Amino acid sequence: MLVVVLASLLLLGSLTITLFWVLYYRGGFTWTEDPKHQFNLHPVLMVAGFITFSGFSILLYRVCRCCRRIYVKLFHTIFHALAIPCIVVGFIAVLDSHNLNPAGAIPNFYSLHSWMGLVTMGLFALQFVVGFFSFLILLCCEGATAAFRASLVPIHATFGITTFMLAVATCLTGLTEKAFFELGKKYSLLEEEALILNALAMVLTAGAIVVAYIIMKDDFKYRGHILITAQGD
Amino acid sequence: MLVVVLASLLLLGSLTITLFWVLYYRGGFTWTEDPKHQFNLHPVLMVAGFITFSGFSILLYRVCRCCRRIYVKLFHTIFHALAIPCIVVGFIAVLDSHNLNPAGAIPNFYSLHSWMGLVTMGLFALQFVVGFFSFLILLCCEGATAAFRASLVPIHATFGITTFMLAVATCLTGLTEKAFFELGKKYSLLEEEALILNALAMVLTAGAIVVAYIIMKDDFKYRGHILITAQGD
């Protein structure tokens, strides 16, 4: 259980450090009236949606094995649903901060961070729609769809962890961009803000490792359907 | 099997694109006589060691289930051993290119790319030493160490895929750094070199996804020890 506590601390820690960084070093939040500070919503909301909410959603699906399965599914859906407004507003924030820049529009979608971000958002949307339809809506005709739903589970799980890992990698490329944009040559002096950014990268990396460990660990897998033949497992 | 072919293409493709990029756009290789071009060894050798050799080593361990286990282990070790000189020379190349820079030494180990690289190299070394000792040397007293070796397998596998994913993420942050260092404002024009760099990032990302998929897919798992109780599996 210690490893689940550690994962929770890392997921919450990455959001806390991002918030602290943006509020303390980057001047906090605004909306379109000040596009430079509107940008600050982007890292916070993307970390909240793609890392903290999605991370907890994945964790609780694996760790809660005591309660009824449908409740776990509902909470898994709700946590992912909470991530959606974060991601949408975080995406609008970066577009606005580019397009409304007073010194002339900054181009969109050229960096590898933005390409990876688009892939991650696409996968997230696909996973949510397919997951919602297959594992909740299709429950209305439970018997007839059981085989289909069972065959989708490993695909949903593999793409789910893939999306999470991609999200972490996208965060890391975004932090690298930001460090070189804002700190430039000063980055190498490793002053306060540089250390905070690197620490945030390390916490995100550690979070990805611990969540992946929990997911791959057999102990945490829900094996209701195997219990009957447990002696051979 | 199609997915294994795809993974191989992506692993070889990432090395090919890196080589092409460095030779065609970055002026090829030198050693200490020209530190700027000595740097070019860094991306090529790190991709060769951490992505291509390590990737194939992981793949062949999972995919080869027809031949004797000891041969698979030996090839797994040999491919990882081939990665070591690549990583060592790639590491020296970047240190030299920083320290011997004619316009004054460039600082080392400040960026999050370098921190992540150090963590990845540390994990790789640990995995190699522990793996070599536990799964090859301890075979000399096979019976007495069987339980210990079996208990280490999931840990080695989890840390192995973690190291590979970390390596990919580190490559992506390195490419982001390089894009902003070398292309700067020109990056947003998405000219040839920018497209090549983004394409390389996409191939690396796709490679990570396909390798992770193969590793997590139950079909590819070696389950010799479970065959006896196959009806419960």
Tab-separated table of C-alpha atoms in Angstrom:
chain	number	residue	atom	x	y	z
A	1	MET	CA	0.000	0.000	0.000
A	2	LEU	CA	3.002	2.261	0.606
A	3	VAL	CA	3.560	2.485	-3.130
A	4	VAL	CA	-0.005	3.784	-3.655
A	5	VAL	CA	0.582	6.498	-1.027
A	6	LEU	CA	3.825	7.393	-2.820
A	7	ALA	CA	2.030	7.580	-6.186
A	8	SER	CA	-0.666	9.833	-4.691
A	9	LEU	CA	1.967	12.123	-3.191
A	10	LEU	CA	3.756	12.378	-6.553
A	11	LEU	CA	0.532	13.064	-8.480
A	12	LEU	CA	-0.546	15.765	-6.026
A	13	GLY	CA	3.046	16.979	-5.703
A	14	SER	CA	3.424	17.638	-9.433
A	15	LEU	CA	0.253	19.788	-9.417
A	16	THR	CA	1.362	21.630	-6.266
A	17	ILE	CA	4.828	22.394	-7.657
A	18	THR	CA	3.325	23.566	-10.988
A	19	LEU	CA	0.921	25.861	-9.111
A	20	PHE	CA	3.712	27.192	-6.885
A	21	TRP	CA	5.981	27.802	-9.892
A	22	VAL	CA	3.300	29.664	-11.853
A	23	LEU	CA	2.063	31.756	-8.909
A	24	TYR	CA	5.461	32.557	-7.402
A	25	TYR	CA	7.701	32.931	-10.474
A	26	ARG	CA	5.364	33.521	-13.445
A	27	GLY	CA	2.922	36.109	-12.028
A	28	GLY	CA	-0.228	34.013	-11.640
A	29	PHE	CA	-3.297	33.814	-13.852
A	30	THR	CA	-5.385	36.073	-16.042
A	31	TRP	CA	-7.737	35.443	-18.973
A	32	THR	CA	-7.613	37.080	-22.456
A	33	GLU	CA	-7.021	40.606	-21.073
A	34	ASP	CA	-3.362	39.663	-20.544
A	35	PRO	CA	-2.342	36.827	-22.891
A	36	LYS	CA	1.130	36.450	-21.334
A	37	HIS	CA	-0.349	35.502	-17.973
A	38	GLN	CA	-3.195	33.598	-19.607
A	39	PHE	CA	-0.519	31.164	-20.754
A	40	ASN	CA	0.099	30.254	-17.100
A	41	LEU	CA	-3.217	28.408	-17.035
A	42	HIS	CA	-1.805	25.990	-19.629
A	43	PRO	CA	0.787	24.115	-17.521
A	44	VAL	CA	-1.393	24.072	-14.392
A	45	LEU	CA	-4.550	22.822	-16.125
A	46	MET	CA	-2.718	20.294	-18.304
A	47	VAL	CA	-0.918	18.836	-15.273
A	48	ALA	CA	-4.223	18.825	-13.349
A	49	GLY	CA	-6.090	17.068	-16.181
A	50	PHE	CA	-3.537	14.756	-17.732
A	51	ILE	CA	-1.460	13.920	-14.655
A	52	THR	CA	-3.362	14.396	-11.397
A	53	PHE	CA	-6.965	13.566	-12.375
A	54	SER	CA	-6.033	10.918	-14.973
A	55	GLY	CA	-3.404	9.452	-12.653
A	56	PHE	CA	-5.843	9.092	-9.758
A	57	SER	CA	-8.468	7.711	-12.119
A	58	ILE	CA	-6.054	4.989	-13.263
A	59	LEU	CA	-4.862	4.294	-9.713
A	60	LEU	CA	-8.313	3.948	-8.176
A	61	TYR	CA	-9.382	1.585	-10.956
A	62	ARG	CA	-6.543	-0.735	-10.045
A	63	VAL	CA	-6.413	-0.316	-6.306
A	64	CYS	CA	-10.123	-0.393	-5.288
A	65	ARG	CA	-10.920	-4.062	-5.307
A	66	CYS	CA	-13.218	-4.183	-2.332
A	67	CYS	CA	-16.234	-2.264	-3.631
A	68	ARG	CA	-18.662	-3.154	-6.393
A	69	ARG	CA	-17.182	-3.020	-9.858
A	70	ILE	CA	-19.765	-0.592	-11.255
A	71	TYR	CA	-18.871	2.020	-8.595
A	72	VAL	CA	-15.186	1.756	-9.455
A	73	LYS	CA	-16.045	2.214	-13.140
A	74	LEU	CA	-18.188	5.249	-12.327
A	75	PHE	CA	-15.412	6.879	-10.290
A	76	HIS	CA	-12.908	6.051	-13.066
A	77	THR	CA	-15.253	7.834	-15.519
A	78	ILE	CA	-15.902	10.799	-13.191
A	79	PHE	CA	-12.188	11.453	-12.599
A	80	HIS	CA	-11.517	11.325	-16.330
A	81	ALA	CA	-14.558	13.538	-16.935
A	82	LEU	CA	-13.130	16.075	-14.468
A	83	ALA	CA	-9.936	16.089	-16.534
A	84	ILE	CA	-11.825	17.165	-19.684
A	85	PRO	CA	-12.630	20.796	-18.693
A	86	CYS	CA	-9.042	21.189	-17.411
A	87	ILE	CA	-7.639	19.999	-20.741
A	88	VAL	CA	-10.057	22.061	-22.853
A	89	VAL	CA	-9.450	25.302	-20.918
A	90	GLY	CA	-5.697	24.583	-20.774
A	91	PHE	CA	-5.686	24.153	-24.563
A	92	ILE	CA	-7.687	27.360	-25.152
A	93	ALA	CA	-5.333	29.215	-22.783
A	94	VAL	CA	-2.223	28.403	-24.825
A	95	LEU	CA	-3.957	29.145	-28.164
A	96	ASP	CA	-5.201	32.513	-26.862
A	97	SER	CA	-1.826	33.407	-25.375
A	98	HIS	CA	-0.247	32.774	-28.804
A	99	ASN	CA	-2.909	34.349	-31.016
A	100	LEU	CA	-3.611	37.415	-28.857
A	101	ASN	CA	0.053	38.191	-28.114
A	102	PRO	CA	0.279	42.036	-28.264
A	103	ALA	CA	3.651	41.926	-30.072
A	104	GLY	CA	2.156	39.809	-32.902
A	105	ALA	CA	0.737	36.297	-33.014
A	106	ILE	CA	3.060	33.447	-31.993
A	107	PRO	CA	2.754	30.462	-34.386
A	108	ASN	CA	0.929	27.362	-33.144
A	109	PHE	CA	1.644	23.655	-33.609
A	110	TYR	CA	5.212	23.774	-34.824
A	111	SER	CA	7.163	22.335	-31.878
A	112	LEU	CA	7.419	18.646	-31.104
A	113	HIS	CA	5.765	19.473	-27.754
A	114	SER	CA	2.654	20.642	-29.611
A	115	TRP	CA	2.640	17.617	-31.928
A	116	MET	CA	2.947	15.270	-28.962
A	117	GLY	CA	0.238	17.231	-27.172
A	118	LEU	CA	-2.132	16.803	-30.105
A	119	VAL	CA	-1.477	13.052	-30.226
A	120	THR	CA	-2.031	12.799	-26.457
A	121	MET	CA	-5.291	14.767	-26.597
A	122	GLY	CA	-6.501	12.657	-29.519
A	123	LEU	CA	-5.763	9.414	-27.679
A	124	PHE	CA	-7.407	10.751	-24.510
A	125	ALA	CA	-10.591	11.685	-26.391
A	126	LEU	CA	-10.676	8.323	-28.198
A	127	GLN	CA	-10.168	6.436	-24.943
A	128	PHE	CA	-12.891	8.405	-23.178
A	129	VAL	CA	-15.467	7.966	-25.943
A	130	VAL	CA	-14.721	4.278	-26.569
A	131	GLY	CA	-14.502	3.573	-22.816
A	132	PHE	CA	-17.730	5.397	-21.988
A	133	PHE	CA	-19.638	3.723	-24.788
A	134	SER	CA	-18.247	0.207	-24.340
A	135	PHE	CA	-17.972	-0.164	-20.579
A	136	LEU	CA	-20.971	1.893	-19.405
A	137	ILE	CA	-23.565	2.282	-22.193
A	138	LEU	CA	-23.224	-1.303	-23.439
A	139	LEU	CA	-23.976	-2.528	-19.896
A	140	CYS	CA	-27.658	-2.029	-20.769
A	141	CYS	CA	-27.498	-5.321	-22.641
A	142	GLU	CA	-24.967	-6.899	-20.298
A	143	GLY	CA	-25.075	-10.506	-21.428
A	144	ALA	CA	-24.932	-9.945	-25.158
A	145	THR	CA	-21.924	-7.598	-24.979
A	146	ALA	CA	-19.842	-9.409	-22.329
A	147	ALA	CA	-17.434	-11.046	-24.785
A	148	PHE	CA	-16.962	-7.834	-26.738
A	149	ARG	CA	-16.369	-5.805	-23.569
A	150	ALA	CA	-13.910	-8.374	-22.223
A	151	SER	CA	-11.931	-8.277	-25.452
A	152	LEU	CA	-11.738	-4.477	-25.256
A	153	VAL	CA	-10.363	-4.392	-21.693
A	154	PRO	CA	-6.695	-5.095	-22.502
A	155	ILE	CA	-6.787	-2.624	-25.423
A	156	HIS	CA	-8.326	0.096	-23.238
A	157	ALA	CA	-5.754	-0.595	-20.495
A	158	THR	CA	-2.769	-0.545	-22.870
A	159	PHE	CA	-3.868	2.667	-24.596
A	160	GLY	CA	-4.720	4.167	-21.200
A	161	ILE	CA	-1.259	3.742	-19.732
A	162	THR	CA	0.213	4.789	-23.102
A	163	THR	CA	-1.791	8.039	-23.004
A	164	PHE	CA	-0.616	8.691	-19.437
A	165	MET	CA	3.053	8.093	-20.328
A	166	LEU	CA	2.706	10.271	-23.444
A	167	ALA	CA	1.186	12.993	-21.279
A	168	VAL	CA	4.176	12.880	-18.925
A	169	ALA	CA	6.623	12.972	-21.858
A	170	THR	CA	4.711	15.920	-23.355
A	171	CYS	CA	4.907	17.778	-20.016
A	172	LEU	CA	8.664	17.214	-19.941
A	173	THR	CA	9.176	18.620	-23.460
A	174	GLY	CA	6.919	21.564	-22.513
A	175	LEU	CA	8.973	22.288	-19.388
A	176	THR	CA	12.173	22.118	-21.480
A	177	GLU	CA	10.715	24.649	-23.949
A	178	LYS	CA	9.598	26.952	-21.155
A	179	ALA	CA	12.959	26.743	-19.383
A	180	PHE	CA	14.834	27.818	-22.515
A	181	PHE	CA	12.241	30.474	-23.463
A	182	GLU	CA	12.016	32.136	-20.058
A	183	LEU	CA	15.392	31.448	-18.468
A	184	GLY	CA	17.564	31.140	-21.586
A	185	LYS	CA	21.243	31.366	-20.680
A	186	LYS	CA	20.326	31.884	-17.006
A	187	TYR	CA	19.011	28.288	-16.926
A	188	SER	CA	22.557	26.970	-16.566
A	189	LEU	CA	23.098	28.994	-13.361
A	190	LEU	CA	20.508	26.694	-11.738
A	191	GLU	CA	18.948	29.492	-9.752
A	192	GLU	CA	15.700	29.048	-7.839
A	193	GLU	CA	13.267	28.837	-10.756
A	194	ALA	CA	15.502	26.476	-12.724
A	195	LEU	CA	15.717	24.147	-9.731
A	196	ILE	CA	11.926	24.256	-9.296
A	197	LEU	CA	11.460	23.358	-12.987
A	198	ASN	CA	13.944	20.487	-12.794
A	199	ALA	CA	12.400	19.268	-9.540
A	200	LEU	CA	8.973	19.328	-11.205
A	201	ALA	CA	10.387	17.235	-14.072
A	202	MET	CA	11.813	14.727	-11.575
A	203	VAL	CA	8.493	14.485	-9.685
A	204	LEU	CA	6.619	13.925	-12.956
A	205	THR	CA	9.140	11.248	-13.981
A	206	ALA	CA	8.949	9.528	-10.581
A	207	GLY	CA	5.138	9.679	-10.770
A	208	ALA	CA	5.158	7.983	-14.168
A	209	ILE	CA	7.483	5.247	-12.871
A	210	VAL	CA	5.441	4.543	-9.721
A	211	VAL	CA	2.078	4.543	-11.561
A	212	ALA	CA	3.505	2.194	-14.230
A	213	TYR	CA	4.867	-0.073	-11.483
A	214	ILE	CA	1.479	-0.270	-9.758
A	215	ILE	CA	-0.278	-1.004	-13.056
A	216	MET	CA	2.136	-3.736	-14.117
A	217	LYS	CA	2.205	-5.367	-10.674
A	218	ASP	CA	0.004	-8.434	-10.834
A	219	ASP	CA	-1.157	-8.038	-7.215
A	220	PHE	CA	-3.216	-5.005	-8.113
A	221	LYS	CA	-4.960	-6.538	-11.094
A	222	TYR	CA	-8.652	-7.204	-10.780
A	223	ARG	CA	-9.033	-10.903	-11.398
A	224	GLY	CA	-12.620	-11.618	-10.519
A	225	HIS	CA	-12.950	-13.857	-13.553
A	226	ILE	CA	-9.879	-15.897	-12.613
A	227	LEU	CA	-10.793	-16.515	-8.976
A	228	ILE	CA	-12.709	-19.661	-9.951
A	229	THR	CA	-9.524	-21.253	-11.270
A	230	ALA	CA	-7.243	-19.668	-8.687
A	231	GLN	CA	-5.195	-22.810	-8.029
A	232	GLY	CA	-3.546	-22.562	-11.441
A	233	ASP	CA	-2.834	-18.850	-11.331
B	1	MET	CA	3.859	-10.789	-35.646
B	2	LEU	CA	3.068	-7.666	-37.682
B	3	VAL	CA	3.456	-5.568	-34.552
B	4	VAL	CA	6.992	-6.925	-34.007
B	5	VAL	CA	7.915	-5.957	-37.586
B	6	LEU	CA	6.476	-2.492	-36.917
B	7	ALA	CA	8.479	-2.164	-33.679
B	8	SER	CA	11.683	-3.193	-35.502
B	9	LEU	CA	11.034	-0.642	-38.245
B	10	LEU	CA	10.468	2.103	-35.665
B	11	LEU	CA	13.602	1.194	-33.668
B	12	LEU	CA	15.761	1.128	-36.797
B	13	GLY	CA	13.914	4.129	-38.214
B	14	SER	CA	14.713	6.341	-35.232
B	15	LEU	CA	18.425	5.560	-35.598
B	16	THR	CA	18.309	6.126	-39.370
B	17	ILE	CA	16.540	9.488	-39.041
B	18	THR	CA	18.982	10.607	-36.323
B	19	LEU	CA	21.934	9.649	-38.539
B	20	PHE	CA	20.423	11.392	-41.557
B	21	TRP	CA	19.667	14.541	-39.525
B	22	VAL	CA	23.181	14.732	-38.084
B	23	LEU	CA	24.971	13.980	-41.368
B	24	TYR	CA	22.795	16.105	-43.633
B	25	TYR	CA	21.926	19.115	-41.434
B	26	ARG	CA	24.512	19.164	-38.625
B	27	GLY	CA	27.760	18.569	-40.525
B	28	GLY	CA	28.595	14.990	-39.476
B	29	PHE	CA	31.096	13.750	-36.907
B	30	THR	CA	34.505	14.711	-35.548
B	31	TRP	CA	36.276	13.977	-32.250
B	32	THR	CA	37.878	16.521	-29.840
B	33	GLU	CA	39.546	18.533	-32.651
B	34	ASP	CA	36.168	20.158	-33.357
B	35	PRO	CA	33.919	20.063	-30.261
B	36	LYS	CA	30.896	21.482	-32.103
B	37	HIS	CA	30.753	18.497	-34.429
B	38	GLN	CA	31.855	16.103	-31.696
B	39	PHE	CA	28.487	16.852	-30.118
B	40	ASN	CA	26.805	15.174	-33.096
B	41	LEU	CA	27.978	11.792	-31.803
B	42	HIS	CA	25.790	12.321	-28.730
B	43	PRO	CA	22.294	12.003	-30.278
B	44	VAL	CA	23.329	9.215	-32.671
B	45	LEU	CA	25.077	7.067	-30.056
B	46	MET	CA	22.456	7.623	-27.371
B	47	VAL	CA	19.658	6.653	-29.770
B	48	ALA	CA	21.714	3.639	-30.917
B	49	GLY	CA	22.405	2.488	-27.338
B	50	PHE	CA	19.265	3.404	-25.425
B	51	ILE	CA	16.679	2.985	-28.177
B	52	THR	CA	17.811	0.653	-30.958
B	53	PHE	CA	20.055	-1.857	-29.127
B	54	SER	CA	18.068	-1.782	-25.862
B	55	GLY	CA	14.781	-1.908	-27.762
B	56	PHE	CA	15.808	-4.968	-29.773
B	57	SER	CA	17.199	-6.586	-26.630
B	58	ILE	CA	13.832	-6.178	-24.889
B	59	LEU	CA	11.913	-7.292	-27.979
B	60	LEU	CA	13.919	-10.445	-28.610
B	61	TYR	CA	13.588	-11.452	-24.965
B	62	ARG	CA	9.827	-11.355	-25.286
B	63	VAL	CA	9.392	-12.603	-28.822
B	64	CYS	CA	11.844	-15.542	-29.044
B	65	ARG	CA	10.005	-18.322	-27.325
B	66	CYS	CA	11.046	-21.184	-29.548
B	67	CYS	CA	14.747	-21.484	-28.679
B	68	ARG	CA	16.391	-22.495	-25.426
B	69	ARG	CA	16.022	-19.945	-22.635
B	70	ILE	CA	19.749	-19.605	-21.994
B	71	TYR	CA	20.377	-18.501	-25.607
B	72	VAL	CA	17.675	-15.849	-25.360
B	73	LYS	CA	19.227	-14.602	-22.124
B	74	LEU	CA	22.664	-14.481	-23.762
B	75	PHE	CA	21.384	-12.468	-26.728
B	76	HIS	CA	19.501	-10.167	-24.327
B	77	THR	CA	22.803	-9.602	-22.495
B	78	ILE	CA	24.841	-9.170	-25.695
B	79	PHE	CA	22.482	-6.537	-27.136
B	80	HIS	CA	22.555	-4.612	-23.872
B	81	ALA	CA	26.344	-5.019	-23.726
B	82	LEU	CA	26.560	-3.511	-27.240
B	83	ALA	CA	24.603	-0.521	-25.951
B	84	ILE	CA	27.226	0.204	-23.270
B	85	PRO	CA	30.060	1.505	-25.531
B	86	CYS	CA	27.505	3.598	-27.455
B	87	ILE	CA	26.249	5.188	-24.226
B	88	VAL	CA	29.749	5.738	-22.797
B	89	VAL	CA	31.134	7.343	-25.979
B	90	GLY	CA	27.893	9.332	-26.455
B	91	PHE	CA	28.244	10.641	-22.896
B	92	ILE	CA	31.929	11.573	-23.368
B	93	ALA	CA	31.043	13.293	-26.666
B	94	VAL	CA	28.600	15.704	-25.041
B	95	LEU	CA	30.901	16.401	-22.069
B	96	ASP	CA	33.823	17.120	-24.426
B	97	SER	CA	31.716	19.295	-26.708
B	98	HIS	CA	30.724	21.387	-23.660
B	99	ASN	CA	34.085	21.526	-21.873
B	100	LEU	CA	36.270	22.051	-24.965
B	101	ASN	CA	33.999	24.665	-26.579
B	102	PRO	CA	36.406	27.268	-28.119
B	103	ALA	CA	34.177	30.194	-27.048
B	104	GLY	CA	34.346	29.060	-23.389
B	105	ALA	CA	33.082	25.988	-21.561
B	106	ILE	CA	29.328	25.346	-21.652
B	107	PRO	CA	27.971	24.283	-18.223
B	108	ASN	CA	27.018	20.636	-17.716
B	109	PHE	CA	24.115	19.024	-15.865
B	110	TYR	CA	21.806	21.959	-15.439
B	111	SER	CA	18.933	21.118	-17.796
B	112	LEU	CA	16.180	18.688	-17.008
B	113	HIS	CA	17.349	16.699	-20.044
B	114	SER	CA	20.715	16.125	-18.353
B	115	TRP	CA	19.121	15.216	-15.018
B	116	MET	CA	16.827	12.737	-16.722
B	117	GLY	CA	19.790	11.378	-18.683
B	118	LEU	CA	21.737	10.768	-15.484
B	119	VAL	CA	18.781	8.937	-13.915
B	120	THR	CA	18.376	6.834	-17.085
B	121	MET	CA	22.074	5.935	-17.224
B	122	GLY	CA	22.047	5.055	-13.512
B	123	LEU	CA	19.036	2.776	-13.939
B	124	PHE	CA	20.577	1.186	-17.040
B	125	ALA	CA	23.839	0.418	-15.195
B	126	LEU	CA	21.971	-0.965	-12.175
B	127	GLN	CA	19.781	-3.143	-14.383
B	128	PHE	CA	22.774	-4.484	-16.300
B	129	VAL	CA	24.839	-5.323	-13.218
B	130	VAL	CA	21.938	-6.843	-11.250
B	131	GLY	CA	20.688	-8.705	-14.335
B	132	PHE	CA	24.096	-10.068	-15.284
B	133	PHE	CA	24.835	-11.212	-11.751
B	134	SER	CA	21.405	-12.628	-10.933
B	135	PHE	CA	20.321	-14.256	-14.162
B	136	LEU	CA	23.659	-15.455	-15.569
B	137	ILE	CA	26.277	-15.790	-12.790
B	138	LEU	CA	23.847	-17.263	-10.248
B	139	LEU	CA	22.975	-19.985	-12.777
B	140	CYS	CA	26.133	-21.764	-11.573
B	141	CYS	CA	24.127	-22.930	-8.573
B	142	GLU	CA	20.855	-23.169	-10.420
B	143	GLY	CA	18.703	-25.030	-7.924
B	144	ALA	CA	19.620	-23.024	-4.840
B	145	THR	CA	19.004	-19.663	-6.500
B	146	ALA	CA	15.819	-20.480	-8.461
B	147	ALA	CA	13.400	-18.880	-5.992
B	148	PHE	CA	15.535	-15.769	-5.661
B	149	ARG	CA	15.903	-15.429	-9.449
B	150	ALA	CA	12.190	-15.952	-10.004
B	151	SER	CA	11.373	-13.224	-7.477
B	152	LEU	CA	13.720	-10.823	-9.271
B	153	VAL	CA	12.171	-11.345	-12.744
B	154	PRO	CA	9.172	-8.987	-12.347
B	155	ILE	CA	11.384	-6.312	-10.738
B	156	HIS	CA	13.932	-6.562	-13.571
B	157	ALA	CA	11.138	-6.422	-16.170
B	158	THR	CA	9.425	-3.413	-14.587
B	159	PHE	CA	12.656	-1.459	-14.195
B	160	GLY	CA	13.686	-2.496	-17.706
B	161	ILE	CA	10.635	-1.059	-19.443
B	162	THR	CA	10.846	1.971	-17.113
B	163	THR	CA	14.438	2.610	-18.226
B	164	PHE	CA	13.417	2.304	-21.874
B	165	MET	CA	10.502	4.743	-21.451
B	166	LEU	CA	12.729	7.165	-19.529
B	167	ALA	CA	15.283	6.927	-22.343
B	168	VAL	CA	12.630	7.869	-24.910
B	169	ALA	CA	11.405	10.786	-22.746
B	170	THR	CA	15.000	11.964	-22.312
B	171	CYS	CA	15.535	11.839	-26.109
B	172	LEU	CA	12.408	13.966	-26.582
B	173	THR	CA	13.582	16.640	-24.123
B	174	GLY	CA	17.022	16.581	-25.799
B	175	LEU	CA	15.461	17.082	-29.243
B	176	THR	CA	13.383	19.977	-27.857
B	177	GLU	CA	16.549	21.609	-26.465
B	178	LYS	CA	18.413	21.134	-29.728
B	179	ALA	CA	15.517	22.494	-31.800
B	180	PHE	CA	15.414	25.719	-29.784
B	181	PHE	CA	19.226	26.015	-29.605
B	182	GLU	CA	19.891	25.465	-33.301
B	183	LEU	CA	16.706	26.637	-35.011
B	184	GLY	CA	15.451	29.186	-32.460
B	185	LYS	CA	12.784	31.414	-33.995
B	186	LYS	CA	13.180	29.566	-37.325
B	187	TYR	CA	11.728	26.439	-35.668
B	188	SER	CA	8.196	27.839	-36.061
B	189	LEU	CA	8.608	28.100	-39.855
B	190	LEU	CA	8.682	24.283	-39.908
B	191	GLU	CA	11.344	24.145	-42.584
B	192	GLU	CA	13.081	20.906	-43.537
B	193	GLU	CA	15.211	20.375	-40.424
B	194	ALA	CA	12.340	21.239	-38.070
B	195	LEU	CA	10.140	18.668	-39.818
B	196	ILE	CA	12.891	16.042	-39.581
B	197	LEU	CA	13.278	16.714	-35.832
B	198	ASN	CA	9.524	16.518	-35.230
B	199	ALA	CA	9.285	13.366	-37.359
B	200	LEU	CA	12.101	11.817	-35.308
B	201	ALA	CA	10.174	12.660	-32.119
B	202	MET	CA	7.055	11.027	-33.558
B	203	VAL	CA	8.969	7.868	-34.572
B	204	LEU	CA	10.520	7.642	-31.078
B	205	THR	CA	7.088	8.087	-29.480
B	206	ALA	CA	5.508	5.484	-31.754
B	207	GLY	CA	8.405	3.106	-31.002
B	208	ALA	CA	7.845	3.496	-27.263
B	209	ILE	CA	4.119	2.813	-27.676
B	210	VAL	CA	4.604	-0.295	-29.846
B	211	VAL	CA	7.349	-1.769	-27.621
B	212	ALA	CA	5.207	-1.145	-24.510
B	213	TYR	CA	2.252	-2.786	-26.242
B	214	ILE	CA	4.286	-5.890	-27.108
B	215	ILE	CA	5.641	-6.141	-23.567
B	216	MET	CA	2.248	-5.790	-21.912
B	217	LYS	CA	0.530	-8.182	-24.285
B	218	ASP	CA	0.112	-11.488	-22.491
B	219	ASP	CA	0.604	-13.521	-25.675
B	220	PHE	CA	4.267	-12.627	-25.790
B	221	LYS	CA	5.029	-13.516	-22.176
B	222	TYR	CA	7.248	-16.514	-21.588
B	223	ARG	CA	5.239	-18.773	-19.337
B	224	GLY	CA	7.237	-21.985	-19.245
B	225	HIS	CA	6.718	-22.210	-15.502
B	226	ILE	CA	2.974	-21.840	-15.842
B	227	LEU	CA	2.490	-24.411	-18.602
B	228	ILE	CA	2.058	-27.173	-16.030
B	229	THR	CA	-0.987	-25.420	-14.578
B	230	ALA	CA	-2.194	-24.054	-17.880
B	231	GLN	CA	-5.846	-24.841	-17.302
B	232	GLY	CA	-6.020	-22.172	-14.603
B	233	ASP	CA	-4.221	-19.511	-16.577
